[in-house]
Amino acid sequence: MDKRIYKSITFALNYTYMDSKKKKNVLHPRNIHQSGYDFPKLAEANPALKDYIIETAFGTISIDFANPKAVIELNKALLMAYYNVQNWSILKNSLCPPVPGRADYIHYAADLLAADNNGIIPTGPQIHVLDIGTGSSMIYPILGERIYGWRFLGTDIDITALNHARSLVKKNSGLAKKIVFQLQEHKGHIFEGILHKDDYFDLVVCNPPFYKSREENWQKTSKKFHALHKNKEALPVQNFGGHPNELWCEGGERKFVRDMINESMRFKAQLGWVTSLISNKENLEPLIAVLEYNKAAKVEIINIAQGQKAIRILAWKW
């Protein structure tokens, strides 16, 4: 890990907290989006973005981040301009991933792999990554392949989302050789039914459903929308979209990640680093307690920059 950017504090269980309080809103050192959005370059890559560029009260140019269409065109432009991804799209009302933040996840995951490889980031198709809940955007496989050349298996419980992801792979040179998909037919399972006898994954990534219910999702969406939108009477919309299975599940992210932990123990010989985004910091302590109780060999909590929102990666290894 790059100790110039953050410090490591080791706890009794041999887990590490990557302290990023002093680098709020600062992206990973290798993240090419550190300097913000180059809107002229992005609009050149994706002309459709021009319709959503506005001038701010400070005389700078930006987009209306409360407008989901603007957010989609921005992320499409980022993928076109920086990652050579053409014809990217998501299913209607699907979760639109913020590319800079998702790239941060991939870079920090690469640091985890490097820590076990004499400080050298392993690249190329010999690194196998499992993406739990890849969605129609398949953003982690795209970024992981384009940045580090890794090979991916993307899973989801939504066959429509997977079919859309497959169509994106066919439209972009090089992706079909390194990205495949598999339907998780049992909604109550994560690894079971996916991992076969001889499979081994160096890394698992996951963006779990954050909310416990539709009601909790709506409450948080309304709060975020009004923070972004000047018209307090406007009807809230989710600027990054999302289908129900992408946004909420019974028990929310705490139960989902706890199930990931418990199920990963059964497949520990086939898994390297298992990681997940954690949106609610109150979920960290109980999840770490599960890992501690089950004697995980390594646990790390990595704070990452996601605009104005604090978010973190929980990573463990058996």
Tab-separated table of C-alpha atoms in Angstrom:
chain	number	residue	atom	x	y	z
A	1	MET	CA	0.000	0.000	0.000
A	2	ASP	CA	1.122	3.536	-0.663
A	3	LYS	CA	1.965	4.804	2.838
A	4	ARG	CA	2.648	8.286	1.480
A	5	ILE	CA	-1.083	8.696	0.977
A	6	TYR	CA	-2.514	6.997	4.042
A	7	LYS	CA	-1.273	5.311	7.174
A	8	SER	CA	-1.954	1.773	8.361
A	9	ILE	CA	-3.010	0.951	11.871
A	10	THR	CA	-2.801	-2.739	12.776
A	11	PHE	CA	-5.361	-4.200	15.181
A	12	ALA	CA	-5.149	-7.359	17.284
A	13	LEU	CA	-6.767	-9.550	14.621
A	14	ASN	CA	-4.212	-8.521	12.016
A	15	TYR	CA	-6.648	-6.321	10.177
A	16	THR	CA	-5.772	-2.923	8.860
A	17	TYR	CA	-7.666	0.346	8.678
A	18	MET	CA	-6.568	2.513	5.791
A	19	ASP	CA	-7.037	6.038	7.174
A	20	SER	CA	-8.144	8.514	4.514
A	21	LYS	CA	-9.497	11.310	6.714
A	22	LYS	CA	-6.687	13.603	5.608
A	23	LYS	CA	-7.407	12.973	1.941
A	24	LYS	CA	-11.133	13.605	1.722
A	25	ASN	CA	-12.351	13.496	-1.870
A	26	VAL	CA	-8.845	12.628	-3.101
A	27	LEU	CA	-8.837	9.686	-5.488
A	28	HIS	CA	-6.278	6.878	-5.526
A	29	PRO	CA	-2.824	7.986	-6.760
A	30	ARG	CA	-3.164	5.859	-9.908
A	31	ASN	CA	-6.694	7.026	-10.685
A	32	ILE	CA	-6.613	9.041	-13.926
A	33	HIS	CA	-9.643	11.051	-12.779
A	34	GLN	CA	-7.803	12.846	-9.956
A	35	SER	CA	-7.913	16.200	-11.731
A	36	GLY	CA	-11.688	16.226	-12.087
A	37	TYR	CA	-13.766	16.281	-15.240
A	38	ASP	CA	-12.305	17.664	-18.474
A	39	PHE	CA	-15.676	18.542	-19.981
A	40	PRO	CA	-14.367	19.718	-23.402
A	41	LYS	CA	-12.525	16.398	-23.811
A	42	LEU	CA	-15.522	14.421	-22.593
A	43	ALA	CA	-17.950	16.257	-24.872
A	44	GLU	CA	-15.646	15.583	-27.800
A	45	ALA	CA	-15.659	11.880	-26.974
A	46	ASN	CA	-19.410	11.801	-26.405
A	47	PRO	CA	-21.194	14.672	-28.217
A	48	ALA	CA	-24.467	13.767	-26.464
A	49	LEU	CA	-22.970	15.166	-23.264
A	50	LYS	CA	-23.032	18.700	-24.726
A	51	ASP	CA	-26.783	18.922	-24.136
A	52	TYR	CA	-26.244	18.588	-20.388
A	53	ILE	CA	-23.268	20.878	-19.793
A	54	ILE	CA	-24.141	23.965	-17.762
A	55	GLU	CA	-22.335	26.992	-16.410
A	56	THR	CA	-22.202	27.179	-12.629
A	57	ALA	CA	-22.623	30.277	-10.461
A	58	PHE	CA	-18.816	30.328	-10.187
A	59	GLY	CA	-18.345	30.587	-13.954
A	60	THR	CA	-17.133	27.006	-14.363
A	61	ILE	CA	-18.736	24.297	-16.484
A	62	SER	CA	-20.358	21.195	-15.081
A	63	ILE	CA	-23.519	19.123	-15.427
A	64	ASP	CA	-26.674	18.918	-13.353
A	65	PHE	CA	-25.844	15.910	-11.179
A	66	ALA	CA	-29.498	15.694	-10.110
A	67	ASN	CA	-30.403	14.762	-13.704
A	68	PRO	CA	-30.016	10.988	-14.278
A	69	LYS	CA	-29.705	11.433	-18.059
A	70	ALA	CA	-26.803	13.832	-17.579
A	71	VAL	CA	-25.092	11.373	-15.214
A	72	ILE	CA	-25.424	8.529	-17.719
A	73	GLU	CA	-23.957	10.601	-20.570
A	74	LEU	CA	-21.097	11.740	-18.322
A	75	ASN	CA	-20.138	8.191	-17.411
A	76	LYS	CA	-20.493	7.066	-21.006
A	77	ALA	CA	-18.113	9.874	-21.996
A	78	LEU	CA	-15.597	8.842	-19.318
A	79	LEU	CA	-15.558	5.260	-20.589
A	80	MET	CA	-15.150	6.415	-24.184
A	81	ALA	CA	-12.455	9.001	-23.507
A	82	TYR	CA	-10.282	7.079	-21.045
A	83	TYR	CA	-11.003	3.351	-21.395
A	84	ASN	CA	-11.688	2.827	-25.110
A	85	VAL	CA	-15.187	1.530	-24.413
A	86	GLN	CA	-17.685	2.218	-27.178
A	87	ASN	CA	-21.466	1.869	-27.285
A	88	TRP	CA	-21.739	1.507	-23.505
A	89	SER	CA	-25.229	1.617	-22.088
A	90	ILE	CA	-27.289	0.316	-19.184
A	91	LEU	CA	-30.781	-1.106	-19.018
A	92	LYS	CA	-33.492	1.466	-18.417
A	93	ASN	CA	-33.640	2.464	-14.741
A	94	SER	CA	-30.541	0.388	-13.946
A	95	LEU	CA	-27.878	1.521	-11.508
A	96	CYS	CA	-25.492	3.937	-13.232
A	97	PRO	CA	-22.045	3.507	-11.672
A	98	PRO	CA	-19.838	6.588	-11.103
A	99	VAL	CA	-16.743	5.684	-13.100
A	100	PRO	CA	-14.099	7.558	-11.022
A	101	GLY	CA	-15.266	5.941	-7.781
A	102	ARG	CA	-15.513	2.476	-9.301
A	103	ALA	CA	-12.015	2.883	-10.721
A	104	ASP	CA	-10.839	3.709	-7.198
A	105	TYR	CA	-12.216	0.371	-5.980
A	106	ILE	CA	-10.272	-1.450	-8.704
A	107	HIS	CA	-7.046	0.384	-7.855
A	108	TYR	CA	-7.306	-0.356	-4.127
A	109	ALA	CA	-8.116	-3.973	-4.916
A	110	ALA	CA	-4.951	-4.046	-7.025
A	111	ASP	CA	-3.033	-2.821	-3.980
A	112	LEU	CA	-4.359	-5.771	-1.973
A	113	LEU	CA	-3.058	-8.171	-4.632
A	114	ALA	CA	0.265	-6.323	-4.764
A	115	ALA	CA	0.718	-6.686	-1.001
A	116	ASP	CA	0.791	-10.457	-1.520
A	117	ASN	CA	3.089	-10.187	-4.543
A	118	ASN	CA	6.175	-8.381	-3.210
A	119	GLY	CA	4.566	-5.004	-3.821
A	120	ILE	CA	4.085	-5.629	-7.550
A	121	ILE	CA	0.579	-5.378	-8.974
A	122	PRO	CA	-0.171	-8.607	-10.858
A	123	THR	CA	-1.599	-7.879	-14.282
A	124	GLY	CA	-2.902	-9.864	-17.205
A	125	PRO	CA	-5.458	-12.645	-17.696
A	126	GLN	CA	-3.810	-14.950	-15.183
A	127	ILE	CA	-5.575	-12.914	-12.480
A	128	HIS	CA	-9.136	-14.159	-12.133
A	129	VAL	CA	-11.728	-11.863	-10.549
A	130	LEU	CA	-15.291	-12.667	-9.505
A	131	ASP	CA	-17.770	-9.777	-9.674
A	132	ILE	CA	-20.839	-10.427	-7.516
A	133	GLY	CA	-23.891	-8.593	-8.915
A	134	THR	CA	-22.246	-7.299	-12.070
A	135	GLY	CA	-25.443	-5.683	-13.374
A	136	SER	CA	-26.119	-4.449	-16.892
A	137	SER	CA	-23.225	-1.963	-16.669
A	138	MET	CA	-20.575	-4.607	-15.798
A	139	ILE	CA	-18.456	-1.680	-14.685
A	140	TYR	CA	-15.901	-3.602	-12.609
A	141	PRO	CA	-15.059	-6.099	-15.374
A	142	ILE	CA	-14.686	-3.224	-17.854
A	143	LEU	CA	-12.360	-1.211	-15.624
A	144	GLY	CA	-10.410	-4.209	-14.319
A	145	GLU	CA	-9.791	-5.485	-17.832
A	146	ARG	CA	-8.925	-2.109	-19.332
A	147	ILE	CA	-6.662	-0.977	-16.477
A	148	TYR	CA	-4.936	-4.207	-15.446
A	149	GLY	CA	-5.875	-6.792	-18.070
A	150	TRP	CA	-7.571	-9.070	-15.520
A	151	ARG	CA	-10.000	-11.855	-16.419
A	152	PHE	CA	-13.538	-11.644	-14.959
A	153	LEU	CA	-16.571	-13.756	-14.217
A	154	GLY	CA	-19.618	-11.550	-13.641
A	155	THR	CA	-22.615	-13.011	-11.813
A	156	ASP	CA	-26.127	-11.716	-11.250
A	157	ILE	CA	-29.601	-12.972	-10.352
A	158	ASP	CA	-31.093	-10.939	-13.232
A	159	ILE	CA	-30.788	-12.718	-16.585
A	160	THR	CA	-31.899	-9.585	-18.462
A	161	ALA	CA	-29.012	-7.621	-16.946
A	162	LEU	CA	-26.543	-10.361	-17.887
A	163	ASN	CA	-27.814	-10.512	-21.468
A	164	HIS	CA	-27.335	-6.745	-21.757
A	165	ALA	CA	-23.810	-7.078	-20.362
A	166	ARG	CA	-23.060	-9.807	-22.903
A	167	SER	CA	-24.149	-7.471	-25.698
A	168	LEU	CA	-21.716	-4.808	-24.435
A	169	VAL	CA	-18.851	-7.306	-24.443
A	170	LYS	CA	-19.499	-8.136	-28.084
A	171	LYS	CA	-19.352	-4.445	-29.033
A	172	ASN	CA	-15.886	-3.812	-27.576
A	173	SER	CA	-12.662	-5.317	-28.839
A	174	GLY	CA	-10.785	-7.535	-26.408
A	175	LEU	CA	-13.483	-7.841	-23.760
A	176	ALA	CA	-15.019	-11.088	-25.013
A	177	LYS	CA	-11.769	-12.968	-24.382
A	178	LYS	CA	-11.591	-11.924	-20.741
A	179	ILE	CA	-15.140	-11.369	-19.480
A	180	VAL	CA	-17.789	-14.080	-19.106
A	181	PHE	CA	-21.046	-14.211	-17.175
A	182	GLN	CA	-23.039	-16.701	-15.172
A	183	LEU	CA	-26.568	-16.503	-13.798
A	184	GLN	CA	-26.937	-17.078	-10.060
A	185	GLU	CA	-30.103	-19.151	-10.173
A	186	HIS	CA	-30.583	-19.259	-6.404
A	187	LYS	CA	-31.211	-15.788	-4.979
A	188	GLY	CA	-30.229	-16.941	-1.500
A	189	HIS	CA	-26.721	-17.993	-2.558
A	190	ILE	CA	-23.633	-15.985	-3.504
A	191	PHE	CA	-20.784	-18.414	-4.196
A	192	GLU	CA	-22.662	-21.707	-4.155
A	193	GLY	CA	-23.739	-22.682	-7.656
A	194	ILE	CA	-21.104	-20.366	-9.127
A	195	LEU	CA	-17.816	-21.859	-7.951
A	196	HIS	CA	-16.941	-25.193	-9.486
A	197	LYS	CA	-14.441	-27.726	-8.153
A	198	ASP	CA	-11.337	-26.443	-9.947
A	199	ASP	CA	-12.159	-22.716	-9.865
A	200	TYR	CA	-9.914	-20.224	-8.092
A	201	PHE	CA	-10.419	-16.467	-7.907
A	202	ASP	CA	-7.623	-14.180	-6.787
A	203	LEU	CA	-10.135	-11.451	-5.990
A	204	VAL	CA	-13.854	-10.979	-5.389
A	205	VAL	CA	-15.498	-7.550	-5.826
A	206	CYS	CA	-19.042	-6.597	-4.935
A	207	ASN	CA	-21.343	-3.590	-4.811
A	208	PRO	CA	-24.107	-4.986	-2.559
A	209	PRO	CA	-27.700	-3.782	-2.299
A	210	PHE	CA	-27.415	-0.956	0.234
A	211	TYR	CA	-30.942	-0.718	1.596
A	212	LYS	CA	-33.267	-2.935	3.630
A	213	SER	CA	-36.448	-1.917	1.827
A	214	ARG	CA	-38.030	0.270	-0.836
A	215	GLU	CA	-39.007	2.727	1.909
A	216	GLU	CA	-35.455	3.149	3.195
A	217	ASN	CA	-34.201	3.590	-0.370
A	218	TRP	CA	-36.788	6.321	-1.041
A	219	GLN	CA	-35.959	8.145	2.195
A	220	LYS	CA	-32.227	8.264	1.374
A	221	THR	CA	-32.907	9.137	-2.277
A	222	SER	CA	-35.101	12.082	-1.293
A	223	LYS	CA	-32.445	13.436	1.072
A	224	LYS	CA	-29.709	13.153	-1.567
A	225	PHE	CA	-31.880	14.653	-4.311
A	226	HIS	CA	-32.769	17.742	-2.296
A	227	ALA	CA	-29.106	18.224	-1.388
A	228	LEU	CA	-28.290	18.380	-5.115
A	229	HIS	CA	-31.403	20.130	-6.410
A	230	LYS	CA	-32.190	23.782	-5.731
A	231	ASN	CA	-35.933	23.328	-6.299
A	232	LYS	CA	-37.124	21.878	-3.005
A	233	GLU	CA	-40.587	21.249	-4.458
A	234	ALA	CA	-39.280	18.997	-7.240
A	235	LEU	CA	-40.188	15.320	-7.076
A	236	PRO	CA	-37.106	13.304	-6.055
A	237	VAL	CA	-35.468	11.074	-8.648
A	238	GLN	CA	-32.520	8.752	-8.211
A	239	ASN	CA	-29.742	10.317	-10.252
A	240	PHE	CA	-27.811	7.043	-10.507
A	241	GLY	CA	-30.947	4.914	-11.043
A	242	GLY	CA	-31.179	1.314	-9.936
A	243	HIS	CA	-33.455	-1.716	-10.169
A	244	PRO	CA	-34.904	-3.110	-6.913
A	245	ASN	CA	-32.445	-6.041	-6.725
A	246	GLU	CA	-29.563	-3.562	-7.139
A	247	LEU	CA	-30.733	-1.237	-4.373
A	248	TRP	CA	-32.326	-3.242	-1.593
A	249	CYS	CA	-32.654	-6.750	-0.174
A	250	GLU	CA	-33.950	-8.221	3.048
A	251	GLY	CA	-31.590	-7.123	5.804
A	252	GLY	CA	-29.784	-4.626	3.555
A	253	GLU	CA	-26.038	-4.571	2.995
A	254	ARG	CA	-25.242	-5.828	6.506
A	255	LYS	CA	-27.043	-9.130	5.959
A	256	PHE	CA	-25.819	-9.433	2.379
A	257	VAL	CA	-22.160	-9.009	3.328
A	258	ARG	CA	-22.578	-11.221	6.410
A	259	ASP	CA	-23.913	-13.922	4.099
A	260	MET	CA	-20.911	-13.309	1.824
A	261	ILE	CA	-18.573	-13.813	4.768
A	262	ASN	CA	-20.257	-16.986	5.961
A	263	GLU	CA	-20.486	-18.514	2.510
A	264	SER	CA	-16.915	-17.539	1.591
A	265	MET	CA	-15.658	-19.666	4.493
A	266	ARG	CA	-17.000	-22.755	2.761
A	267	PHE	CA	-14.992	-21.911	-0.346
A	268	LYS	CA	-11.888	-20.481	1.324
A	269	ALA	CA	-9.533	-22.728	-0.649
A	270	GLN	CA	-10.886	-21.243	-3.881
A	271	LEU	CA	-10.852	-17.563	-2.928
A	272	GLY	CA	-8.093	-15.019	-2.400
A	273	TRP	CA	-9.154	-11.540	-1.273
A	274	VAL	CA	-12.910	-11.175	-0.875
A	275	THR	CA	-14.077	-7.549	-0.885
A	276	SER	CA	-17.263	-5.522	-0.781
A	277	LEU	CA	-18.247	-1.877	-0.729
A	278	ILE	CA	-19.800	-0.781	2.576
A	279	SER	CA	-22.016	2.304	2.411
A	280	ASN	CA	-23.099	2.518	6.055
A	281	LYS	CA	-20.186	2.790	8.499
A	282	GLU	CA	-22.419	1.411	11.268
A	283	ASN	CA	-22.299	-1.943	9.499
A	284	LEU	CA	-18.525	-2.241	9.810
A	285	GLU	CA	-18.264	-3.192	13.478
A	286	PRO	CA	-20.739	-6.118	13.365
A	287	LEU	CA	-19.235	-7.415	10.117
A	288	ILE	CA	-15.706	-7.249	11.510
A	289	ALA	CA	-16.969	-9.097	14.581
A	290	VAL	CA	-18.135	-11.948	12.322
A	291	LEU	CA	-14.721	-12.081	10.655
A	292	GLU	CA	-12.946	-11.968	14.012
A	293	TYR	CA	-15.115	-14.723	15.467
A	294	ASN	CA	-14.363	-16.933	12.467
A	295	LYS	CA	-10.625	-16.168	12.647
A	296	ALA	CA	-10.093	-14.542	9.263
A	297	ALA	CA	-6.370	-14.389	8.490
A	298	LYS	CA	-6.495	-10.812	7.205
A	299	VAL	CA	-9.085	-8.047	7.295
A	300	GLU	CA	-8.755	-4.541	5.894
A	301	ILE	CA	-11.038	-1.529	5.853
A	302	ILE	CA	-10.174	0.958	3.130
A	303	ASN	CA	-11.786	4.389	3.008
A	304	ILE	CA	-12.215	5.588	-0.549
A	305	ALA	CA	-13.355	8.856	-2.107
A	306	GLN	CA	-16.866	8.904	-3.585
A	307	GLY	CA	-17.576	12.597	-4.129
A	308	GLN	CA	-19.158	14.004	-0.984
A	309	LYS	CA	-20.139	10.557	0.300
A	310	ALA	CA	-17.911	8.589	2.653
A	311	ILE	CA	-17.709	4.949	1.627
A	312	ARG	CA	-15.336	2.104	2.320
A	313	ILE	CA	-14.174	-1.301	1.151
A	314	LEU	CA	-14.259	-4.226	3.564
A	315	ALA	CA	-11.736	-6.876	2.525
A	316	TRP	CA	-10.940	-10.230	4.084
A	317	LYS	CA	-8.849	-13.283	3.385
A	318	TRP	CA	-9.038	-16.713	4.986
